[in-house]
Coordinates of C-alpha atoms and ligand atoms in Angstrom, one line a residue:
M1428 CA -69.3 27.9 42.9
K1429 CA -72.7 28.7 41.3
E1430 CA -72.3 32.5 41.4
S1431 CA -71.8 34.1 38.0
V1432 CA -69.3 36.9 38.4
T1433 CA -67.4 39.6 36.5
L1434 CA -63.9 40.0 37.9
I1435 CA -62.6 43.5 37.1
I1436 CA -58.9 44.0 37.9
M1437 CA -58.0 47.7 38.0
G1438 CA -54.3 47.9 37.5
V1439 CA -54.1 44.7 35.6
T1440 CA -50.6 45.5 34.1
G1441 CA -49.0 45.5 37.6
D1442 CA -47.0 42.8 39.2
L1443 CA -49.8 41.6 41.5
A1444 CA -52.2 40.8 38.8
K1445 CA -49.7 38.8 36.8
R1446 CA -48.0 37.0 39.7
K1447 CA -51.0 36.4 42.0
L1448 CA -54.4 37.3 40.7
L1449 CA -54.5 35.7 37.3
P1450 CA -52.8 32.5 38.6
A1451 CA -55.4 32.4 41.4
I1452 CA -58.2 32.7 38.7
Y1453 CA -56.4 30.0 36.7
S1454 CA -56.5 27.7 39.8
L1455 CA -60.1 28.4 40.5
V1456 CA -61.1 27.7 36.9
T1457 CA -59.0 24.5 36.9
K1458 CA -60.8 23.3 40.0
K1459 CA -64.1 24.2 38.5
K1460 CA -64.7 26.6 41.4
L1461 CA -65.2 29.4 38.9
K1462 CA -67.4 28.4 35.9
N1463 CA -69.5 31.2 34.8
F1464 CA -67.3 34.3 34.8
A1465 CA -65.6 37.0 32.8
V1466 CA -62.4 38.9 33.5
I1467 CA -61.9 42.5 32.7
G1468 CA -58.4 44.0 32.9
V1469 CA -58.2 47.7 33.3
S1470 CA -55.2 49.9 33.1
R1471 CA -53.9 53.2 31.7
S1472 CA -51.5 51.9 29.0
E1473 CA -52.2 50.3 25.6
N1474 CA -52.2 46.5 26.2
S1475 CA -54.2 43.3 25.7
M1476 CA -55.3 40.5 27.9
S1477 CA -53.6 38.0 25.7
S1478 CA -50.2 39.6 26.4
I1479 CA -50.9 39.9 30.1
I1480 CA -52.1 36.3 30.3
G1481 CA -48.9 35.4 28.4
E1482 CA -46.8 37.0 31.1
S1483 CA -48.8 35.4 33.9
K1484 CA -48.4 31.9 32.6
K1485 CA -44.8 31.7 33.9
F1486 CA -46.1 32.0 37.5
V1487 CA -48.1 28.8 37.2
K1488 CA -46.1 25.6 37.2
G1489 CA -47.0 23.1 34.5
S1490 CA -50.2 25.0 33.5
N1491 CA -52.8 23.6 31.0
Q1492 CA -53.2 25.7 27.9
K1493 CA -56.9 24.8 27.6
V1494 CA -57.6 26.5 30.9
W1495 CA -55.7 29.7 29.8
N1496 CA -57.6 29.6 26.5
K1497 CA -60.9 29.6 28.4
I1498 CA -59.8 32.5 30.6
G1499 CA -58.5 34.3 27.5
K1500 CA -61.9 33.9 25.7
R1501 CA -63.7 35.3 28.6
S1502 CA -61.4 38.3 29.1
E1503 CA -61.2 41.8 27.8
Y1504 CA -58.8 44.6 28.3
I1505 CA -60.1 48.1 28.7
K1506 CA -57.8 51.2 28.6
L1507 CA -58.8 53.7 31.3
N1508 CA -57.2 56.7 33.0
F1509 CA -58.5 56.2 36.5
E1510 CA -59.1 60.0 37.0
D1511 CA -61.0 60.4 33.7
S1512 CA -64.7 60.2 34.5
E1513 CA -65.7 60.2 30.8
G1514 CA -63.6 57.0 30.3
Y1515 CA -65.7 55.2 32.9
K1516 CA -68.8 55.4 30.6
V1517 CA -66.9 53.5 27.8
F1518 CA -65.6 51.1 30.5
G1519 CA -69.2 50.6 31.7
K1520 CA -70.4 49.7 28.2
G1521 CA -67.6 47.3 27.6
C1522 CA -68.4 45.6 30.8
L1523 CA -72.1 45.3 30.0
S1524 CA -71.4 43.9 26.5
L1525 CA -69.1 41.2 27.9
E1526 CA -71.6 40.3 30.5
K1527 CA -74.3 40.0 27.9
R1528 CA -72.1 37.8 25.7
F1529 CA -71.6 35.3 28.5
R1530 CA -75.0 35.7 30.1
L1531 CA -73.6 36.9 33.4
S1532 CA -75.7 38.2 36.2
G1533 CA -73.8 41.5 36.5
K1534 CA -72.4 40.7 39.9
R1535 CA -69.2 42.6 39.8
I1536 CA -66.0 42.4 41.8
F1537 CA -63.8 45.5 41.4
Y1538 CA -60.3 44.5 42.5
L1539 CA -58.3 47.7 43.0
A1540 CA -54.7 46.5 42.5
T1541 CA -53.5 50.0 41.8
L1542 CA -51.5 52.5 43.8
P1543 CA -53.6 53.6 46.8
E1544 CA -53.6 57.2 45.6
H1545 CA -56.0 56.1 42.8
F1546 CA -58.6 54.5 45.3
P1547 CA -60.8 57.6 45.9
A1548 CA -61.1 58.6 42.2
I1549 CA -61.9 55.0 41.2
V1550 CA -64.5 54.6 43.9
K1551 CA -66.2 57.9 43.1
N1552 CA -66.2 57.3 39.3
L1553 CA -67.6 53.8 39.6
K1554 CA -70.4 55.1 41.7
E1555 CA -71.1 58.0 39.4
V1556 CA -71.5 55.9 36.2
E1557 CA -73.6 53.4 38.2
M1558 CA -71.2 50.6 37.6
G1559 CA -71.2 50.2 41.3
K1560 CA -75.0 50.3 41.6
N1561 CA -75.8 48.7 45.0
K1562 CA -77.9 45.5 45.0
E1563 CA -77.8 43.4 48.1
D1564 CA -74.1 43.2 48.9
W1565 CA -73.0 43.7 45.3
P1566 CA -70.8 45.0 43.7
K1567 CA -67.9 44.2 45.9
L1568 CA -64.8 46.3 46.1
V1569 CA -61.4 44.9 47.0
F1570 CA -58.6 47.1 48.1
E1571 CA -55.0 46.0 48.1
K1572 CA -52.8 47.0 50.9
P1573 CA -51.5 49.4 52.0
F1574 CA -54.9 51.0 52.9
G1575 CA -53.8 54.6 53.3
Y1576 CA -50.4 56.1 54.1
D1577 CA -51.0 57.0 57.8
L1578 CA -53.9 57.4 60.2
S1579 CA -55.5 60.5 58.6
S1580 CA -55.3 59.2 55.1
A1581 CA -56.8 55.8 56.1
R1582 CA -59.6 57.6 57.9
K1583 CA -60.3 59.8 54.9
L1584 CA -60.3 56.9 52.6
N1585 CA -62.7 54.9 54.8
K1586 CA -64.9 58.0 54.9
T1587 CA -65.0 58.4 51.1
I1588 CA -65.6 54.7 50.4
L1589 CA -68.2 54.3 53.1
S1590 CA -70.1 57.3 51.9
L1591 CA -70.7 55.5 48.7
F1592 CA -70.7 51.8 49.6
K1593 CA -71.5 49.7 52.6
E1594 CA -68.9 48.0 54.7
R1595 CA -70.5 44.7 53.7
Q1596 CA -69.3 45.4 50.2
I1597 CA -65.7 46.3 51.1
Y1598 CA -62.8 43.8 51.2
R1599 CA -59.5 45.2 52.5
I1600 CA -57.0 42.6 51.5
D1601 CA -54.2 41.4 53.7
H1602 CA -53.1 38.3 51.8
Y1603 CA -51.4 36.8 54.9
L1604 CA -55.0 36.2 56.2
G1605 CA -55.5 33.9 53.2
K1606 CA -52.5 31.7 54.0
E1607 CA -53.5 28.3 55.2
L1608 CA -51.4 28.4 58.4
V1609 CA -52.6 31.9 59.3
A1610 CA -56.2 30.7 58.9
N1611 CA -55.2 27.8 61.1
I1612 CA -54.0 30.0 64.1
S1613 CA -57.5 30.5 65.6
L1614 CA -58.5 26.9 64.9
L1615 CA -55.4 25.6 66.6
R1616 CA -55.9 27.8 69.6
F1617 CA -59.6 27.3 70.1
T1618 CA -60.2 23.7 69.1
N1619 CA -57.4 22.2 71.3
R1620 CA -57.9 22.0 75.0
I1621 CA -54.1 22.0 75.6
F1622 CA -53.3 25.5 74.3
E1623 CA -55.8 27.9 75.7
P1624 CA -55.2 27.5 79.5
L1625 CA -51.5 28.2 78.8
W1626 CA -52.1 31.1 76.4
C1627 CA -51.4 34.1 78.7
K1628 CA -48.8 36.0 80.7
D1629 CA -48.5 33.3 83.4
H1630 CA -47.1 30.8 81.0
I1631 CA -45.8 32.7 77.9
E1632 CA -42.5 34.5 78.1
N1633 CA -42.6 36.2 74.7
V1634 CA -44.0 35.9 71.2
Q1635 CA -41.7 36.4 68.2
I1636 CA -43.1 37.1 64.8
I1637 CA -40.5 37.0 62.1
L1638 CA -41.1 37.7 58.4
N1639 CA -37.6 37.7 56.7
E1640 CA -37.1 38.0 53.0
E1641 CA -34.0 37.4 50.9
L1642 CA -35.6 39.4 48.1
T1643 CA -34.8 43.0 47.6
I1644 CA -37.5 45.5 46.5
G1645 CA -37.0 44.5 42.9
S1646 CA -39.0 46.6 40.5
R1647 CA -41.1 48.2 43.2
G1648 CA -38.7 50.9 44.0
E1649 CA -41.0 53.9 43.5
F1650 CA -43.8 52.3 45.6
Y1651 CA -41.5 51.0 48.3
D1652 CA -39.4 54.2 48.7
K1653 CA -42.6 56.0 49.6
Y1654 CA -44.0 53.4 52.0
G1655 CA -41.1 51.5 53.6
V1656 CA -41.2 48.5 55.8
L1657 CA -43.4 49.8 58.6
R1658 CA -46.2 50.5 56.2
D1659 CA -45.6 47.6 53.9
M1660 CA -45.2 44.8 56.4
V1661 CA -45.7 45.8 60.0
Q1662 CA -49.0 47.8 59.9
S1663 CA -50.5 45.1 57.8
H1664 CA -49.2 41.5 57.8
I1665 CA -47.4 41.5 61.2
F1666 CA -50.2 43.3 63.1
Q1667 CA -52.7 40.9 61.7
L1668 CA -50.7 37.9 62.8
L1669 CA -50.2 39.4 66.2
S1670 CA -53.9 40.0 66.6
L1671 CA -54.7 36.3 65.9
I1672 CA -52.2 35.2 68.5
A1673 CA -53.4 37.8 71.1
M1674 CA -57.2 38.0 70.7
E1675 CA -59.6 36.7 73.3
S1676 CA -61.8 33.7 72.4
P1677 CA -64.5 34.7 70.0
E1678 CA -68.1 33.3 70.4
K1679 CA -67.6 31.5 67.1
I1680 CA -64.6 31.3 64.8
E1681 CA -66.2 33.2 62.0
G1682 CA -67.1 36.6 60.5
E1683 CA -67.6 39.5 62.8
F1684 CA -67.0 37.5 66.0
V1685 CA -63.4 37.2 65.1
R1686 CA -63.1 40.7 63.7
D1687 CA -64.5 42.1 66.9
K1688 CA -62.0 40.3 69.0
K1689 CA -59.1 41.4 66.8
L1690 CA -60.2 45.0 67.2
E1691 CA -59.8 44.7 70.9
V1692 CA -56.1 43.8 70.3
F1693 CA -55.5 46.6 67.9
K1694 CA -57.0 49.1 70.4
N1695 CA -54.5 48.0 73.0
L1696 CA -51.4 47.8 71.0
N1697 CA -48.5 49.6 72.6
V1698 CA -45.3 49.9 70.5
K1699 CA -42.5 50.4 72.9
D1700 CA -39.3 50.3 70.9
V1701 CA -38.3 50.2 67.3
L1702 CA -35.0 49.6 65.4
L1703 CA -34.9 50.5 61.7
G1704 CA -32.4 49.6 59.0
Q1705 CA -31.8 50.0 55.2
Y1706 CA -29.9 47.6 53.1
E1707 CA -26.7 49.1 51.6
S1708 CA -27.6 49.2 47.9
F1709 CA -31.2 50.3 48.4
K1710 CA -30.5 53.9 47.3
S1711 CA -29.3 52.7 43.9
E1712 CA -32.4 50.6 43.2
S1713 CA -34.5 51.9 40.3
G1714 CA -37.2 54.3 41.5
V1715 CA -35.5 55.0 44.9
A1716 CA -34.3 58.5 45.8
A1717 CA -30.5 58.9 46.1
N1718 CA -30.9 60.3 49.6
S1719 CA -33.7 58.0 50.7
T1720 CA -34.1 57.4 54.4
T1721 CA -36.8 54.7 53.9
P1722 CA -36.4 51.7 56.2
T1723 CA -36.3 48.2 54.7
F1724 CA -35.7 46.5 58.0
A1725 CA -37.6 46.8 61.3
A1726 CA -37.5 45.2 64.7
L1727 CA -40.2 46.2 67.2
K1728 CA -41.0 45.5 70.8
V1729 CA -44.8 45.7 71.3
F1730 CA -47.1 45.1 74.3
V1731 CA -50.8 44.3 74.2
D1732 CA -52.2 46.1 77.2
T1733 CA -54.9 43.6 78.1
P1734 CA -55.1 41.5 81.3
R1735 CA -54.2 38.4 79.4
W1736 CA -50.9 39.8 78.0
K1737 CA -49.8 42.3 80.7
G1738 CA -46.0 42.5 80.5
V1739 CA -45.5 39.9 77.8
P1740 CA -43.4 41.4 75.0
F1741 CA -44.2 40.6 71.3
F1742 CA -41.0 40.9 69.3
L1743 CA -41.5 41.6 65.6
K1744 CA -38.9 41.5 63.0
T1745 CA -39.0 41.8 59.2
G1746 CA -36.8 43.0 56.4
K1747 CA -35.7 42.8 52.8
A1748 CA -32.4 41.6 51.4
L1749 CA -31.7 39.4 54.4
N1750 CA -29.8 36.1 54.7
E1751 CA -32.9 33.9 54.7
T1752 CA -36.6 33.8 53.7
K1753 CA -38.9 32.8 56.4
A1754 CA -42.3 33.6 58.0
V1755 CA -42.5 32.1 61.4
I1756 CA -44.3 32.7 64.7
Y1757 CA -42.5 31.4 67.9
I1758 CA -44.5 31.3 71.1
K1759 CA -41.9 30.9 73.8
F1760 CA -43.2 29.4 77.1
K1761 CA -41.8 30.2 80.5
E1762 CA -39.2 28.1 82.3
V1763 CA -40.3 25.3 84.6
S1764 CA -38.5 24.9 87.9
C1765 CA -35.7 22.5 87.4
L1766 CA -36.2 19.1 89.1
L1767 CA -33.3 17.3 87.6
S1768 CA -30.3 17.0 89.8
K1769 CA -27.6 17.4 87.2
T1770 CA -28.4 19.3 84.0
C1771 CA -31.5 21.5 83.7
P1772 CA -33.3 21.8 80.4
S1773 CA -31.3 24.0 78.0
D1774 CA -34.4 25.8 76.8
T1775 CA -38.1 26.2 77.4
N1776 CA -40.9 24.9 75.2
Y1777 CA -41.8 26.6 72.0
L1778 CA -44.8 26.4 69.8
I1779 CA -43.6 27.2 66.2
I1780 CA -46.0 28.1 63.5
N1781 CA -44.4 28.1 60.1
L1782 CA -46.3 30.2 57.6
R1783 CA -44.2 29.9 54.5
T1784 CA -42.1 27.0 53.1
N1785 CA -42.6 23.9 55.1
E1786 CA -45.8 25.3 56.4
G1787 CA -46.8 23.5 59.6
V1788 CA -46.9 23.6 63.3
A1789 CA -44.2 22.2 65.7
L1790 CA -44.2 21.9 69.4
E1791 CA -40.8 21.7 71.0
V1792 CA -40.7 19.7 74.2
N1793 CA -37.9 18.4 76.4
T1794 CA -37.5 14.6 76.3
K1795 CA -35.1 12.2 77.9
I1796 CA -31.9 11.4 76.2
P1797 CA -31.7 7.6 76.1
G1798 CA -29.3 6.2 78.7
K1799 CA -29.1 9.4 80.6
N1800 CA -31.2 11.2 83.2
E1801 CA -31.1 14.4 81.0
V1802 CA -33.3 16.0 78.5
E1803 CA -33.0 17.8 75.2
P1804 CA -35.5 19.7 73.1
V1805 CA -37.2 17.7 70.3
K1806 CA -39.8 18.8 67.8
L1807 CA -43.2 17.3 67.4
D1808 CA -43.4 18.4 63.8
F1809 CA -46.5 18.6 61.6
R1810 CA -46.0 19.7 58.0
I1811 CA -49.0 20.4 55.9
K1812 CA -47.6 18.9 52.7
N1813 CA -46.7 15.6 54.4
K1814 CA -50.2 15.0 55.5
Y1815 CA -52.3 16.8 52.8
G1816 CA -50.0 16.8 49.8
P1817 CA -48.5 19.8 48.0
N1818 CA -51.7 21.4 46.6
T1819 CA -52.9 23.6 49.4
P1820 CA -54.7 26.6 47.9
E1821 CA -52.6 29.8 47.5
A1822 CA -53.7 32.7 49.6
Y1823 CA -55.2 34.7 46.8
E1824 CA -57.2 31.8 45.6
S1825 CA -58.9 31.3 49.0
L1826 CA -59.5 35.1 49.3
I1827 CA -61.2 35.4 45.9
E1828 CA -63.4 32.5 46.9
D1829 CA -64.3 34.3 50.1
I1830 CA -65.1 37.5 48.3
I1831 CA -67.4 35.7 45.9
A1832 CA -69.1 33.9 48.8
G1833 CA -69.4 37.2 50.8
N1834 CA -67.3 35.9 53.7
Q1835 CA -65.4 38.8 55.2
Y1836 CA -63.7 37.0 58.0
A1837 CA -60.3 37.1 56.4
F1838 CA -60.5 40.8 55.5
V1839 CA -59.6 43.8 57.5
R1840 CA -62.5 45.9 58.8
N1841 CA -62.5 49.8 58.7
D1842 CA -62.1 50.3 62.4
S1843 CA -59.2 47.8 62.7
I1844 CA -57.2 49.4 60.0
E1845 CA -57.5 52.8 61.7
Y1846 CA -56.3 51.4 65.1
C1847 CA -53.4 49.7 63.4
W1848 CA -52.3 53.0 61.9
Q1849 CA -52.8 54.7 65.2
A1850 CA -50.5 52.3 67.0
L1851 CA -47.7 52.9 64.5
E1852 CA -48.3 56.6 64.0
P1853 CA -45.8 58.0 66.6
W1854 CA -43.1 55.9 65.1
L1855 CA -43.9 57.0 61.6
K1856 CA -43.5 60.6 62.7
K1857 CA -40.5 60.1 65.0
K1858 CA -37.0 60.8 63.6
I1859 CA -35.0 57.7 64.4
S1860 CA -31.7 56.4 63.1
I1861 CA -31.8 54.2 60.1
H1862 CA -28.9 51.7 60.4
R1863 CA -27.3 50.3 57.2
Y1864 CA -26.9 46.6 56.7
K1865 CA -25.3 44.4 54.1
K1866 CA -27.4 42.5 51.6
G1867 CA -27.6 38.9 52.7
S1868 CA -26.9 39.7 56.3
K1869 CA -29.1 39.2 59.4
G1870 CA -29.9 43.0 59.5
P1871 CA -28.1 45.9 61.0
K1872 CA -25.3 45.2 63.5
E1873 CA -27.1 47.5 65.9
L1874 CA -29.8 44.8 66.2
N1875 CA -27.5 42.9 68.7
K1876 CA -27.4 45.8 71.2
W1877 CA -31.1 46.5 70.7
S1878 CA -31.9 42.9 71.4
E1879 CA -29.7 42.8 74.5
K1880 CA -31.3 45.9 75.8
N1881 CA -34.8 44.5 75.2
K1882 CA -33.8 41.1 76.5
I1883 CA -34.7 39.2 73.4
G1884 CA -32.8 36.1 72.2
W1885 CA -34.3 35.7 68.7
R1886 CA -35.2 32.1 67.9
S1887 CA -33.6 30.9 64.7
Ligands
BG6_942 C1 -46.5 42.0 50.3 C2 -45.5 43.1 50.5 O1 -47.7 42.4 50.8 O2 -46.1 40.8 50.9 C3 -44.1 42.6 49.9 O3 -45.9 44.3 49.8 C4 -43.7 41.3 50.5 O4 -43.1 43.6 50.1 C5 -44.9 40.3 50.4 O5 -42.6 40.8 49.8 C6 -44.5 39.0 51.2 O6 -45.6 38.1 51.0 P1 -45.3 36.5 50.9 O7 -46.6 35.9 50.7 O8 -44.4 36.3 49.7 O9 -44.6 36.2 52.2

């Protein structure tokens, strides 16, 4: 990449910076995709980049010290209280002097990896001290999810940001959109003749999107207790996946063409039923209120009210502290009429998109059992690592590349985010039971009844 950039991570002492952002920068530097750069870490506490980089190293397997040294040399830590407008002047000077030292162009990426409540103050202050002086599409501002807390806060946030910067400068991250297999969904759909004619209510019985995690909320208790599963996973990752499955064909698989088609899906989302759960020891996690009613598990039945999908349920399921970790989309096709005289096929066809661990695509078809006039389902199985090796880029790596290049395709647009909140809004306000479930289980027992009522046999 020839761009010279200053990457400024606001909230650099947080988990995200250490686990994902610095490792992504490491990978880009290793691959020489990032050559002329500086990193500025900003946070409220006393700290140093060398200690933050030290903590980040454990998240990169077999890393090369020389690369870390290079990043270290080009990094600086600046202590800043995000609300303190005077502090931004010092921050601005620090930024300029580092840019001078490395002869950088002053193209800045402000990555807001802080709690969302700091977003408005940061944006206003950056503008005021002219650190965010607009020149073409620079600087760029990156907002970690969740973008807002509900519809009105997301609207307010969009209004504040867009009164100071252009949408072209705004990158609302949903890291799922940087995952290889997620980026592959539209290519798979629109570059293969075999899928699109079948991709509608006449042939698809249901779509299941499952993002299960064995992990608990770990050290994110305070954040998670405030936001919960609907805001953390459903409004963002799951709705984004759903939109890629449900959108109409864009004119081109790029930029605003795709974002426009996704918007049509979000406008037509209709959440019909929701089941919520909370794992048993959640209330004793650090940072969680003793009487918390925050859900850590959700199952949803959603319709997309467009002619293509009329009547086809999208079943969504996600939770923490479950029995397995997986991120999979199952497209279940409808039954064919049975032409075999004895045993009919035991199940219908599935297209399976595996987004995490063993990433790949499988098509399940019925084929003949040798020696019998019967069929059984077999998988035509493509695994990314078998064909392309183990080094597919991590989501954050691809996303940082996109931000530098100014490609907004994999980022969430202002209007989309508001429609996503709108679809979920009634369920955020509604008082519904929160069912307890055991750590390491499949979720609340009540899921069985709920699934029966909604006629969903979850694919495992
Ligand atoms: C994050 C959520 O956005 O995504 C976390 O805040 C969740 O709660 C994580 O664990 C899951 O992402 P991945 O890439 O590990 O599947």
